[in-house]
Amino acid sequence: MTQDAAAGQAPDPALVAAFDAAVAADERVEPRDWMPEEYRATLVRQMAQHAHSEIIGMQPEANWITRAPSLRRKAILMAKVQDEAGHGLYLYSAAETLGTSRDELLDKLHSGRQKYSSIFNYPTLTWADVGAIGWLVDGAAITNQVPICRCSYGPYARAMVRICKEESFHQRQGFELLMALSQGTEAQHAMAQDAVDRWWWPSLMMFGPPDDESAHSAQSMAWKIKRHSNDELRQRFVDIAVPQAEALGLTLPDPDLRWNEERGHHDFGPIDWTEFWEVIKGNGPCNEQRIGQRRRAHEEGAWVREAAAEYARKHGGVKA
């Protein structure tokens, strides 16, 4: 919390003007710089949701580690899931530069006071889902996250540079997995198509509600936390995915999907926002399962955290 907010005072106009000028000039805001309390709170909310999504997002694919069809596929999937844990670490660390703590953020996740991406509340029913998540879900994440590498807040932007490089590996492994299935037997091709059918629309929902229904986008863009609107990013993703689907020999499940010469973009059908909001509210297929597993893992791992803190206290002079 900023000093002005803590004291219940209106911020100094000179500080506000200097902050606005720095953001307008594309200068990076760093942890020790003055910032409006609303800016700090917006960053904490966004980074926390992103970090929570990374660690919750480990669950759907980890479900297939023991059932991967080959040692090579298992090694690739294990590396990917491990990356997601690392991404969560980077993001929690970046959020802590704003005066919050990892314990506080995790407590809010476990109590339902903070959200994670709704895409992870869908089940992974077949091995092809691992490929669909890599190609579509991670592809959507890259489209959404690459602009954040130019975010106005320095620690967030720098964390995203490494995260986006690793997400590119995740997207390519998903594409390659689907290509192998698509070019395999008739049953394998059908399994790949079924996975794409189920993951396409939730992937489009990942960019958030339409611009006219998004509560935070306009201010986040004004502060250059975000660089593009939800609808702009969604359109960019569709335009990227269509030729990739053609290369895979798979069909995107949208009868309204077609190239619009006048717009220079693909038109696509209406998104079921009722489903989106129901999942957000906790009524998705796997909401209870995902957060329940996260709570159990946190509770069962308490002894590891306590042991690490005690070791640090004894050997590094750090208070537990």
PDB file of C-alpha atoms in Angstrom:
ATOM      1  CA  MET A   1       0.000   0.000   0.000  1.00  0.00           C
ATOM      2  CA  THR A   2       1.286   3.487  -0.841  1.00  0.00           C
ATOM      3  CA  GLN A   3       2.021   5.903   2.001  1.00  0.00           C
ATOM      4  CA  ASP A   4      -0.810   8.228   0.961  1.00  0.00           C
ATOM      5  CA  ALA A   5      -3.328   5.377   0.929  1.00  0.00           C
ATOM      6  CA  ALA A   6      -2.106   4.097   4.293  1.00  0.00           C
ATOM      7  CA  ALA A   7      -2.570   7.555   5.783  1.00  0.00           C
ATOM      8  CA  GLY A   8      -5.988   7.957   4.198  1.00  0.00           C
ATOM      9  CA  GLN A   9      -4.817  11.049   2.301  1.00  0.00           C
ATOM     10  CA  ALA A  10      -5.315  12.103  -1.296  1.00  0.00           C
ATOM     11  CA  PRO A  11      -2.109  11.597  -3.317  1.00  0.00           C
ATOM     12  CA  ASP A  12       0.163  14.550  -4.026  1.00  0.00           C
ATOM     13  CA  PRO A  13      -0.861  15.987  -7.438  1.00  0.00           C
ATOM     14  CA  ALA A  14       2.800  16.418  -8.364  1.00  0.00           C
ATOM     15  CA  LEU A  15       3.441  12.715  -7.775  1.00  0.00           C
ATOM     16  CA  VAL A  16       0.393  11.775  -9.833  1.00  0.00           C
ATOM     17  CA  ALA A  17       1.525  14.027 -12.679  1.00  0.00           C
ATOM     18  CA  ALA A  18       5.051  12.582 -12.613  1.00  0.00           C
ATOM     19  CA  PHE A  19       3.678   9.027 -12.624  1.00  0.00           C
ATOM     20  CA  ASP A  20       1.324   9.735 -15.523  1.00  0.00           C
ATOM     21  CA  ALA A  21       4.136  11.367 -17.497  1.00  0.00           C
ATOM     22  CA  ALA A  22       6.452   8.411 -16.924  1.00  0.00           C
ATOM     23  CA  VAL A  23       3.811   5.922 -18.087  1.00  0.00           C
ATOM     24  CA  ALA A  24       2.977   8.065 -21.127  1.00  0.00           C
ATOM     25  CA  ALA A  25       6.678   8.139 -22.044  1.00  0.00           C
ATOM     26  CA  ASP A  26       6.870   4.330 -21.826  1.00  0.00           C
ATOM     27  CA  GLU A  27       9.212   4.483 -18.854  1.00  0.00           C
ATOM     28  CA  ARG A  28       9.207   1.500 -16.506  1.00  0.00           C
ATOM     29  CA  VAL A  29       7.710   1.837 -13.046  1.00  0.00           C
ATOM     30  CA  GLU A  30       9.910   0.096 -10.469  1.00  0.00           C
ATOM     31  CA  PRO A  31       9.042  -1.121  -6.941  1.00  0.00           C
ATOM     32  CA  ARG A  32      10.551   1.879  -5.132  1.00  0.00           C
ATOM     33  CA  ASP A  33       8.838   4.408  -7.398  1.00  0.00           C
ATOM     34  CA  TRP A  34       5.698   6.187  -6.237  1.00  0.00           C
ATOM     35  CA  MET A  35       2.538   4.758  -7.817  1.00  0.00           C
ATOM     36  CA  PRO A  36      -1.208   5.248  -7.289  1.00  0.00           C
ATOM     37  CA  GLU A  37      -2.773   2.740  -4.925  1.00  0.00           C
ATOM     38  CA  GLU A  38      -5.228   1.731  -7.658  1.00  0.00           C
ATOM     39  CA  TYR A  39      -2.316   0.926 -10.001  1.00  0.00           C
ATOM     40  CA  ARG A  40      -0.670  -1.219  -7.342  1.00  0.00           C
ATOM     41  CA  ALA A  41      -3.932  -3.022  -6.560  1.00  0.00           C
ATOM     42  CA  THR A  42      -4.591  -3.683 -10.249  1.00  0.00           C
ATOM     43  CA  LEU A  43      -1.131  -5.177 -10.680  1.00  0.00           C
ATOM     44  CA  VAL A  44      -1.494  -7.379  -7.599  1.00  0.00           C
ATOM     45  CA  ARG A  45      -4.865  -8.644  -8.843  1.00  0.00           C
ATOM     46  CA  GLN A  46      -3.582  -9.372 -12.348  1.00  0.00           C
ATOM     47  CA  MET A  47      -0.265 -10.930 -11.320  1.00  0.00           C
ATOM     48  CA  ALA A  48      -1.948 -13.014  -8.632  1.00  0.00           C
ATOM     49  CA  GLN A  49      -4.506 -14.367 -11.091  1.00  0.00           C
ATOM     50  CA  HIS A  50      -1.708 -15.128 -13.538  1.00  0.00           C
ATOM     51  CA  ALA A  51       0.404 -16.877 -10.888  1.00  0.00           C
ATOM     52  CA  HIS A  52      -2.585 -18.852  -9.602  1.00  0.00           C
ATOM     53  CA  SER A  53      -3.363 -19.932 -13.176  1.00  0.00           C
ATOM     54  CA  GLU A  54       0.151 -21.285 -13.627  1.00  0.00           C
ATOM     55  CA  ILE A  55       0.046 -23.525 -10.559  1.00  0.00           C
ATOM     56  CA  ILE A  56      -3.576 -24.630 -11.003  1.00  0.00           C
ATOM     57  CA  GLY A  57      -2.796 -25.188 -14.684  1.00  0.00           C
ATOM     58  CA  MET A  58      -0.341 -27.922 -13.741  1.00  0.00           C
ATOM     59  CA  GLN A  59      -3.205 -30.212 -12.736  1.00  0.00           C
ATOM     60  CA  PRO A  60      -4.996 -30.991 -16.033  1.00  0.00           C
ATOM     61  CA  GLU A  61      -1.821 -32.107 -17.804  1.00  0.00           C
ATOM     62  CA  ALA A  62      -0.129 -33.721 -14.807  1.00  0.00           C
ATOM     63  CA  ASN A  63      -3.115 -36.047 -14.934  1.00  0.00           C
ATOM     64  CA  TRP A  64      -1.496 -37.624 -18.029  1.00  0.00           C
ATOM     65  CA  ILE A  65       2.145 -37.907 -16.947  1.00  0.00           C
ATOM     66  CA  THR A  66       1.801 -41.522 -15.785  1.00  0.00           C
ATOM     67  CA  ARG A  67      -0.232 -42.414 -18.886  1.00  0.00           C
ATOM     68  CA  ALA A  68       1.903 -40.806 -21.581  1.00  0.00           C
ATOM     69  CA  PRO A  69       2.294 -43.212 -24.533  1.00  0.00           C
ATOM     70  CA  SER A  70       6.114 -43.160 -24.587  1.00  0.00           C
ATOM     71  CA  LEU A  71       9.093 -42.184 -22.457  1.00  0.00           C
ATOM     72  CA  ARG A  72       9.791 -39.282 -24.832  1.00  0.00           C
ATOM     73  CA  ARG A  73       6.273 -37.928 -24.441  1.00  0.00           C
ATOM     74  CA  LYS A  74       6.454 -38.361 -20.672  1.00  0.00           C
ATOM     75  CA  ALA A  75       9.752 -36.444 -20.463  1.00  0.00           C
ATOM     76  CA  ILE A  76       8.338 -33.598 -22.564  1.00  0.00           C
ATOM     77  CA  LEU A  77       5.196 -33.368 -20.459  1.00  0.00           C
ATOM     78  CA  MET A  78       7.129 -33.468 -17.184  1.00  0.00           C
ATOM     79  CA  ALA A  79       9.348 -30.636 -18.416  1.00  0.00           C
ATOM     80  CA  LYS A  80       6.297 -28.600 -19.338  1.00  0.00           C
ATOM     81  CA  VAL A  81       4.529 -29.091 -16.005  1.00  0.00           C
ATOM     82  CA  GLN A  82       7.761 -28.203 -14.214  1.00  0.00           C
ATOM     83  CA  ASP A  83       7.936 -25.000 -16.264  1.00  0.00           C
ATOM     84  CA  GLU A  84       4.450 -24.034 -15.105  1.00  0.00           C
ATOM     85  CA  ALA A  85       5.559 -24.309 -11.470  1.00  0.00           C
ATOM     86  CA  GLY A  86       8.492 -22.051 -12.272  1.00  0.00           C
ATOM     87  CA  HIS A  87       6.220 -19.513 -13.944  1.00  0.00           C
ATOM     88  CA  GLY A  88       4.123 -19.347 -10.809  1.00  0.00           C
ATOM     89  CA  LEU A  89       7.296 -18.736  -8.788  1.00  0.00           C
ATOM     90  CA  TYR A  90       8.398 -15.864 -11.050  1.00  0.00           C
ATOM     91  CA  LEU A  91       4.984 -14.227 -10.833  1.00  0.00           C
ATOM     92  CA  TYR A  92       4.520 -14.596  -7.080  1.00  0.00           C
ATOM     93  CA  SER A  93       7.988 -13.099  -6.640  1.00  0.00           C
ATOM     94  CA  ALA A  94       7.078 -10.177  -8.920  1.00  0.00           C
ATOM     95  CA  ALA A  95       3.846  -9.600  -6.985  1.00  0.00           C
ATOM     96  CA  GLU A  96       5.770  -9.552  -3.699  1.00  0.00           C
ATOM     97  CA  THR A  97       7.664  -6.468  -4.896  1.00  0.00           C
ATOM     98  CA  LEU A  98       4.368  -4.597  -4.431  1.00  0.00           C
ATOM     99  CA  GLY A  99       4.195  -5.276  -0.699  1.00  0.00           C
ATOM    100  CA  THR A 100       2.020  -8.365  -0.678  1.00  0.00           C
ATOM    101  CA  SER A 101       3.201 -11.837   0.329  1.00  0.00           C
ATOM    102  CA  ARG A 102       2.969 -15.253  -1.243  1.00  0.00           C
ATOM    103  CA  ASP A 103       1.176 -16.602   1.823  1.00  0.00           C
ATOM    104  CA  GLU A 104      -1.443 -13.870   1.539  1.00  0.00           C
ATOM    105  CA  LEU A 105      -1.996 -14.526  -2.164  1.00  0.00           C
ATOM    106  CA  LEU A 106      -2.299 -18.284  -1.699  1.00  0.00           C
ATOM    107  CA  ASP A 107      -4.703 -17.809   1.188  1.00  0.00           C
ATOM    108  CA  LYS A 108      -6.911 -15.681  -1.072  1.00  0.00           C
ATOM    109  CA  LEU A 109      -6.758 -18.348  -3.779  1.00  0.00           C
ATOM    110  CA  HIS A 110      -7.674 -21.143  -1.386  1.00  0.00           C
ATOM    111  CA  SER A 111     -10.542 -19.134   0.130  1.00  0.00           C
ATOM    112  CA  GLY A 112     -11.965 -18.154  -3.258  1.00  0.00           C
ATOM    113  CA  ARG A 113     -11.182 -14.440  -2.894  1.00  0.00           C
ATOM    114  CA  GLN A 114      -8.894 -14.490  -5.935  1.00  0.00           C
ATOM    115  CA  LYS A 115      -9.440 -16.202  -9.270  1.00  0.00           C
ATOM    116  CA  TYR A 116      -7.424 -18.221 -11.762  1.00  0.00           C
ATOM    117  CA  SER A 117      -8.048 -18.713 -15.479  1.00  0.00           C
ATOM    118  CA  SER A 118     -11.357 -20.487 -16.062  1.00  0.00           C
ATOM    119  CA  ILE A 119      -9.796 -22.618 -18.832  1.00  0.00           C
ATOM    120  CA  PHE A 120      -8.321 -24.942 -16.210  1.00  0.00           C
ATOM    121  CA  ASN A 121     -11.756 -25.933 -14.941  1.00  0.00           C
ATOM    122  CA  TYR A 122     -12.263 -28.229 -17.925  1.00  0.00           C
ATOM    123  CA  PRO A 123     -11.242 -31.919 -17.821  1.00  0.00           C
ATOM    124  CA  THR A 124      -8.505 -33.588 -19.877  1.00  0.00           C
ATOM    125  CA  LEU A 125     -10.384 -36.618 -21.164  1.00  0.00           C
ATOM    126  CA  THR A 126      -7.875 -38.074 -23.638  1.00  0.00           C
ATOM    127  CA  TRP A 127      -4.178 -37.913 -24.470  1.00  0.00           C
ATOM    128  CA  ALA A 128      -5.044 -35.570 -27.360  1.00  0.00           C
ATOM    129  CA  ASP A 129      -6.178 -32.989 -24.811  1.00  0.00           C
ATOM    130  CA  VAL A 130      -2.521 -32.514 -23.858  1.00  0.00           C
ATOM    131  CA  GLY A 131      -1.844 -31.507 -27.456  1.00  0.00           C
ATOM    132  CA  ALA A 132      -4.910 -29.270 -27.661  1.00  0.00           C
ATOM    133  CA  ILE A 133      -3.912 -27.482 -24.457  1.00  0.00           C
ATOM    134  CA  GLY A 134      -0.395 -26.948 -25.774  1.00  0.00           C
ATOM    135  CA  TRP A 135      -1.523 -25.681 -29.159  1.00  0.00           C
ATOM    136  CA  LEU A 136      -4.666 -23.720 -28.263  1.00  0.00           C
ATOM    137  CA  VAL A 137      -4.449 -22.820 -24.570  1.00  0.00           C
ATOM    138  CA  ASP A 138      -0.745 -22.021 -24.560  1.00  0.00           C
ATOM    139  CA  GLY A 139      -1.109 -20.385 -27.972  1.00  0.00           C
ATOM    140  CA  ALA A 140      -3.796 -18.106 -26.559  1.00  0.00           C
ATOM    141  CA  ALA A 141      -1.607 -17.449 -23.520  1.00  0.00           C
ATOM    142  CA  ILE A 142       1.300 -16.396 -25.748  1.00  0.00           C
ATOM    143  CA  THR A 143      -0.945 -14.041 -27.724  1.00  0.00           C
ATOM    144  CA  ASN A 144      -2.141 -12.529 -24.465  1.00  0.00           C
ATOM    145  CA  GLN A 145       1.202 -12.421 -22.680  1.00  0.00           C
ATOM    146  CA  VAL A 146       3.777 -11.299 -25.243  1.00  0.00           C
ATOM    147  CA  PRO A 147       2.514  -7.681 -25.056  1.00  0.00           C
ATOM    148  CA  ILE A 148       2.937  -7.837 -21.254  1.00  0.00           C
ATOM    149  CA  CYS A 149       6.698  -8.041 -21.880  1.00  0.00           C
ATOM    150  CA  ARG A 150       6.258  -4.283 -22.484  1.00  0.00           C
ATOM    151  CA  CYS A 151       4.125  -3.770 -19.370  1.00  0.00           C
ATOM    152  CA  SER A 152       4.704  -0.488 -17.539  1.00  0.00           C
ATOM    153  CA  TYR A 153       5.665  -2.312 -14.319  1.00  0.00           C
ATOM    154  CA  GLY A 154       9.258  -3.491 -14.561  1.00  0.00           C
ATOM    155  CA  PRO A 155       9.250  -6.714 -12.481  1.00  0.00           C
ATOM    156  CA  TYR A 156       6.145  -8.023 -14.271  1.00  0.00           C
ATOM    157  CA  ALA A 157       7.542  -7.200 -17.706  1.00  0.00           C
ATOM    158  CA  ARG A 158      10.877  -8.876 -16.991  1.00  0.00           C
ATOM    159  CA  ALA A 159       9.229 -12.014 -15.608  1.00  0.00           C
ATOM    160  CA  MET A 160       7.120 -12.259 -18.755  1.00  0.00           C
ATOM    161  CA  VAL A 161      10.141 -12.293 -21.071  1.00  0.00           C
ATOM    162  CA  ARG A 162      11.294 -15.659 -19.744  1.00  0.00           C
ATOM    163  CA  ILE A 163       7.770 -17.019 -19.336  1.00  0.00           C
ATOM    164  CA  CYS A 164       6.895 -16.280 -22.973  1.00  0.00           C
ATOM    165  CA  LYS A 165      10.047 -18.011 -24.223  1.00  0.00           C
ATOM    166  CA  GLU A 166       9.092 -21.153 -22.316  1.00  0.00           C
ATOM    167  CA  GLU A 167       5.446 -20.918 -23.394  1.00  0.00           C
ATOM    168  CA  SER A 168       6.649 -21.016 -27.004  1.00  0.00           C
ATOM    169  CA  PHE A 169       8.104 -24.468 -26.306  1.00  0.00           C
ATOM    170  CA  HIS A 170       4.792 -25.522 -24.782  1.00  0.00           C
ATOM    171  CA  GLN A 171       2.849 -24.370 -27.833  1.00  0.00           C
ATOM    172  CA  ARG A 172       5.185 -26.150 -30.244  1.00  0.00           C
ATOM    173  CA  GLN A 173       5.044 -29.440 -28.339  1.00  0.00           C
ATOM    174  CA  GLY A 174       1.248 -29.289 -28.412  1.00  0.00           C
ATOM    175  CA  PHE A 175       1.206 -28.588 -32.139  1.00  0.00           C
ATOM    176  CA  GLU A 176       3.666 -31.427 -32.811  1.00  0.00           C
ATOM    177  CA  LEU A 177       1.640 -33.845 -30.682  1.00  0.00           C
ATOM    178  CA  LEU A 178      -1.562 -33.018 -32.568  1.00  0.00           C
ATOM    179  CA  MET A 179       0.252 -33.307 -35.891  1.00  0.00           C
ATOM    180  CA  ALA A 180       1.397 -36.827 -34.988  1.00  0.00           C
ATOM    181  CA  LEU A 181      -2.145 -37.823 -34.018  1.00  0.00           C
ATOM    182  CA  SER A 182      -3.722 -36.152 -37.034  1.00  0.00           C
ATOM    183  CA  GLN A 183      -1.404 -38.047 -39.379  1.00  0.00           C
ATOM    184  CA  GLY A 184      -1.830 -41.319 -37.485  1.00  0.00           C
ATOM    185  CA  THR A 185      -4.641 -43.827 -37.579  1.00  0.00           C
ATOM    186  CA  GLU A 186      -8.251 -42.895 -38.192  1.00  0.00           C
ATOM    187  CA  ALA A 187      -8.943 -43.292 -34.474  1.00  0.00           C
ATOM    188  CA  GLN A 188      -6.002 -41.052 -33.553  1.00  0.00           C
ATOM    189  CA  HIS A 189      -7.157 -38.365 -35.993  1.00  0.00           C
ATOM    190  CA  ALA A 190     -10.666 -38.542 -34.535  1.00  0.00           C
ATOM    191  CA  MET A 191      -9.257 -38.200 -31.008  1.00  0.00           C
ATOM    192  CA  ALA A 192      -7.305 -35.093 -32.037  1.00  0.00           C
ATOM    193  CA  GLN A 193     -10.373 -33.572 -33.681  1.00  0.00           C
ATOM    194  CA  ASP A 194     -12.508 -34.277 -30.614  1.00  0.00           C
ATOM    195  CA  ALA A 195      -9.983 -32.512 -28.371  1.00  0.00           C
ATOM    196  CA  VAL A 196      -9.914 -29.455 -30.628  1.00  0.00           C
ATOM    197  CA  ASP A 197     -13.719 -29.411 -30.692  1.00  0.00           C
ATOM    198  CA  ARG A 198     -13.800 -29.243 -26.884  1.00  0.00           C
ATOM    199  CA  TRP A 199     -10.952 -26.775 -26.307  1.00  0.00           C
ATOM    200  CA  TRP A 200     -11.521 -24.227 -29.088  1.00  0.00           C
ATOM    201  CA  TRP A 201     -14.274 -22.162 -27.507  1.00  0.00           C
ATOM    202  CA  PRO A 202     -12.829 -22.153 -23.960  1.00  0.00           C
ATOM    203  CA  SER A 203      -9.558 -20.952 -25.523  1.00  0.00           C
ATOM    204  CA  LEU A 204     -11.346 -17.966 -27.056  1.00  0.00           C
ATOM    205  CA  MET A 205     -12.853 -17.201 -23.654  1.00  0.00           C
ATOM    206  CA  MET A 206      -9.336 -16.960 -22.176  1.00  0.00           C
ATOM    207  CA  PHE A 207      -9.022 -13.388 -23.422  1.00  0.00           C
ATOM    208  CA  GLY A 208     -11.797 -12.295 -21.104  1.00  0.00           C
ATOM    209  CA  PRO A 209     -15.235 -10.817 -21.719  1.00  0.00           C
ATOM    210  CA  PRO A 210     -16.000  -8.499 -24.650  1.00  0.00           C
ATOM    211  CA  ASP A 211     -14.471  -5.056 -24.352  1.00  0.00           C
ATOM    212  CA  ASP A 212     -17.805  -3.425 -23.543  1.00  0.00           C
ATOM    213  CA  GLU A 213     -18.262  -5.813 -20.593  1.00  0.00           C
ATOM    214  CA  SER A 214     -14.697  -5.784 -19.247  1.00  0.00           C
ATOM    215  CA  ALA A 215     -14.482  -3.934 -15.939  1.00  0.00           C
ATOM    216  CA  HIS A 216     -10.710  -3.475 -15.878  1.00  0.00           C
ATOM    217  CA  SER A 217      -9.408  -3.328 -19.463  1.00  0.00           C
ATOM    218  CA  ALA A 218      -9.744   0.403 -20.151  1.00  0.00           C
ATOM    219  CA  GLN A 219      -7.845   1.487 -17.045  1.00  0.00           C
ATOM    220  CA  SER A 220      -5.229  -1.252 -17.442  1.00  0.00           C
ATOM    221  CA  MET A 221      -4.593  -0.057 -20.987  1.00  0.00           C
ATOM    222  CA  ALA A 222      -4.381   3.575 -19.860  1.00  0.00           C
ATOM    223  CA  TRP A 223      -1.690   2.542 -17.376  1.00  0.00           C
ATOM    224  CA  LYS A 224      -0.027   0.358 -20.053  1.00  0.00           C
ATOM    225  CA  ILE A 225      -0.327  -2.741 -17.918  1.00  0.00           C
ATOM    226  CA  LYS A 226      -2.196  -4.110 -20.924  1.00  0.00           C
ATOM    227  CA  ARG A 227      -1.320  -3.024 -24.453  1.00  0.00           C
ATOM    228  CA  HIS A 228      -4.313  -4.399 -26.365  1.00  0.00           C
ATOM    229  CA  SER A 229      -7.977  -4.972 -25.609  1.00  0.00           C
ATOM    230  CA  ASN A 230      -9.563  -8.384 -25.040  1.00  0.00           C
ATOM    231  CA  ASP A 231     -11.299  -8.358 -28.417  1.00  0.00           C
ATOM    232  CA  GLU A 232      -8.152  -7.276 -30.277  1.00  0.00           C
ATOM    233  CA  LEU A 233      -6.153 -10.126 -28.768  1.00  0.00           C
ATOM    234  CA  ARG A 234      -8.939 -12.643 -29.402  1.00  0.00           C
ATOM    235  CA  GLN A 235      -9.070 -11.631 -33.067  1.00  0.00           C
ATOM    236  CA  ARG A 236      -5.293 -11.905 -33.367  1.00  0.00           C
ATOM    237  CA  PHE A 237      -5.403 -15.425 -31.940  1.00  0.00           C
ATOM    238  CA  VAL A 238      -8.148 -16.556 -34.331  1.00  0.00           C
ATOM    239  CA  ASP A 239      -6.201 -15.220 -37.309  1.00  0.00           C
ATOM    240  CA  ILE A 240      -3.111 -17.150 -36.167  1.00  0.00           C
ATOM    241  CA  ALA A 241      -4.962 -20.387 -35.372  1.00  0.00           C
ATOM    242  CA  VAL A 242      -6.882 -20.789 -38.643  1.00  0.00           C
ATOM    243  CA  PRO A 243      -3.878 -21.517 -40.918  1.00  0.00           C
ATOM    244  CA  GLN A 244      -2.316 -23.667 -38.202  1.00  0.00           C
ATOM    245  CA  ALA A 245      -5.476 -25.794 -38.047  1.00  0.00           C
ATOM    246  CA  GLU A 246      -5.321 -26.207 -41.821  1.00  0.00           C
ATOM    247  CA  ALA A 247      -1.708 -27.375 -41.539  1.00  0.00           C
ATOM    248  CA  LEU A 248      -2.783 -29.897 -38.902  1.00  0.00           C
ATOM    249  CA  GLY A 249      -5.603 -31.189 -41.070  1.00  0.00           C
ATOM    250  CA  LEU A 250      -8.082 -30.426 -38.297  1.00  0.00           C
ATOM    251  CA  THR A 251     -11.304 -28.412 -38.388  1.00  0.00           C
ATOM    252  CA  LEU A 252     -12.094 -25.611 -35.975  1.00  0.00           C
ATOM    253  CA  PRO A 253     -15.650 -26.166 -34.658  1.00  0.00           C
ATOM    254  CA  ASP A 254     -17.208 -22.937 -35.907  1.00  0.00           C
ATOM    255  CA  PRO A 255     -19.489 -22.942 -38.974  1.00  0.00           C
ATOM    256  CA  ASP A 256     -19.338 -19.128 -39.051  1.00  0.00           C
ATOM    257  CA  LEU A 257     -15.541 -19.033 -39.325  1.00  0.00           C
ATOM    258  CA  ARG A 258     -14.507 -17.403 -42.603  1.00  0.00           C
ATOM    259  CA  TRP A 259     -12.097 -14.822 -43.994  1.00  0.00           C
ATOM    260  CA  ASN A 260     -13.476 -11.289 -44.278  1.00  0.00           C
ATOM    261  CA  GLU A 261     -11.631  -9.527 -47.083  1.00  0.00           C
ATOM    262  CA  GLU A 262     -13.005  -6.123 -46.143  1.00  0.00           C
ATOM    263  CA  ARG A 263     -11.844  -6.357 -42.510  1.00  0.00           C
ATOM    264  CA  GLY A 264      -8.665  -8.242 -43.277  1.00  0.00           C
ATOM    265  CA  HIS A 265      -9.506 -10.680 -40.488  1.00  0.00           C
ATOM    266  CA  HIS A 266     -11.449 -13.881 -39.908  1.00  0.00           C
ATOM    267  CA  ASP A 267     -15.050 -13.587 -38.811  1.00  0.00           C
ATOM    268  CA  PHE A 268     -16.064 -16.111 -36.161  1.00  0.00           C
ATOM    269  CA  GLY A 269     -19.262 -17.151 -34.440  1.00  0.00           C
ATOM    270  CA  PRO A 270     -20.727 -15.958 -31.139  1.00  0.00           C
ATOM    271  CA  ILE A 271     -19.095 -17.112 -27.915  1.00  0.00           C
ATOM    272  CA  ASP A 272     -21.259 -18.651 -25.206  1.00  0.00           C
ATOM    273  CA  TRP A 273     -20.640 -16.068 -22.496  1.00  0.00           C
ATOM    274  CA  THR A 274     -23.218 -17.706 -20.254  1.00  0.00           C
ATOM    275  CA  GLU A 275     -20.907 -20.708 -19.985  1.00  0.00           C
ATOM    276  CA  PHE A 276     -17.946 -18.410 -19.351  1.00  0.00           C
ATOM    277  CA  TRP A 277     -19.626 -16.649 -16.425  1.00  0.00           C
ATOM    278  CA  GLU A 278     -20.928 -19.909 -14.962  1.00  0.00           C
ATOM    279  CA  VAL A 279     -17.400 -21.313 -14.849  1.00  0.00           C
ATOM    280  CA  ILE A 280     -16.118 -18.049 -13.352  1.00  0.00           C
ATOM    281  CA  LYS A 281     -18.765 -18.357 -10.626  1.00  0.00           C
ATOM    282  CA  GLY A 282     -17.462 -21.818  -9.724  1.00  0.00           C
ATOM    283  CA  ASN A 283     -19.933 -23.950 -11.645  1.00  0.00           C
ATOM    284  CA  GLY A 284     -17.536 -25.439 -14.206  1.00  0.00           C
ATOM    285  CA  PRO A 285     -16.858 -29.160 -14.639  1.00  0.00           C
ATOM    286  CA  CYS A 286     -13.750 -29.197 -12.418  1.00  0.00           C
ATOM    287  CA  ASN A 287     -13.811 -26.069 -10.223  1.00  0.00           C
ATOM    288  CA  GLU A 288     -14.198 -27.913  -6.919  1.00  0.00           C
ATOM    289  CA  GLN A 289     -11.714 -30.602  -7.924  1.00  0.00           C
ATOM    290  CA  ARG A 290      -9.018 -28.095  -8.932  1.00  0.00           C
ATOM    291  CA  ILE A 291      -9.161 -25.896  -5.837  1.00  0.00           C
ATOM    292  CA  GLY A 292      -9.618 -28.913  -3.558  1.00  0.00           C
ATOM    293  CA  GLN A 293      -6.455 -30.500  -4.930  1.00  0.00           C
ATOM    294  CA  ARG A 294      -4.592 -27.206  -4.547  1.00  0.00           C
ATOM    295  CA  ARG A 295      -5.612 -26.920  -0.889  1.00  0.00           C
ATOM    296  CA  ARG A 296      -4.578 -30.525  -0.202  1.00  0.00           C
ATOM    297  CA  ALA A 297      -1.208 -30.051  -1.860  1.00  0.00           C
ATOM    298  CA  HIS A 298      -0.620 -26.893   0.161  1.00  0.00           C
ATOM    299  CA  GLU A 299      -1.543 -28.558   3.446  1.00  0.00           C
ATOM    300  CA  GLU A 300       0.451 -31.720   2.753  1.00  0.00           C
ATOM    301  CA  GLY A 301       3.485 -29.663   1.743  1.00  0.00           C
ATOM    302  CA  ALA A 302       3.505 -27.597   4.937  1.00  0.00           C
ATOM    303  CA  TRP A 303       6.292 -29.706   6.457  1.00  0.00           C
ATOM    304  CA  VAL A 304       8.540 -29.007   3.457  1.00  0.00           C
ATOM    305  CA  ARG A 305       8.050 -25.246   3.755  1.00  0.00           C
ATOM    306  CA  GLU A 306       8.643 -25.390   7.507  1.00  0.00           C
ATOM    307  CA  ALA A 307      11.800 -27.470   7.078  1.00  0.00           C
ATOM    308  CA  ALA A 308      13.148 -25.111   4.417  1.00  0.00           C
ATOM    309  CA  ALA A 309      12.448 -22.071   6.592  1.00  0.00           C
ATOM    310  CA  GLU A 310      14.164 -23.685   9.575  1.00  0.00           C
ATOM    311  CA  TYR A 311      17.186 -24.637   7.466  1.00  0.00           C
ATOM    312  CA  ALA A 312      17.433 -21.072   6.192  1.00  0.00           C
ATOM    313  CA  ARG A 313      17.183 -19.743   9.733  1.00  0.00           C
ATOM    314  CA  LYS A 314      19.972 -22.004  10.983  1.00  0.00           C
ATOM    315  CA  HIS A 315      22.341 -21.697   8.047  1.00  0.00           C
ATOM    316  CA  GLY A 316      21.564 -18.393   6.411  1.00  0.00           C
ATOM    317  CA  GLY A 317      20.684 -16.099   9.251  1.00  0.00           C
ATOM    318  CA  VAL A 318      17.149 -15.732   7.898  1.00  0.00           C
ATOM    319  CA  LYS A 319      14.255 -15.591  10.330  1.00  0.00           C
ATOM    320  CA  ALA A 320      11.680 -18.349   9.880  1.00  0.00           C
TER     321      ALA A 320
END
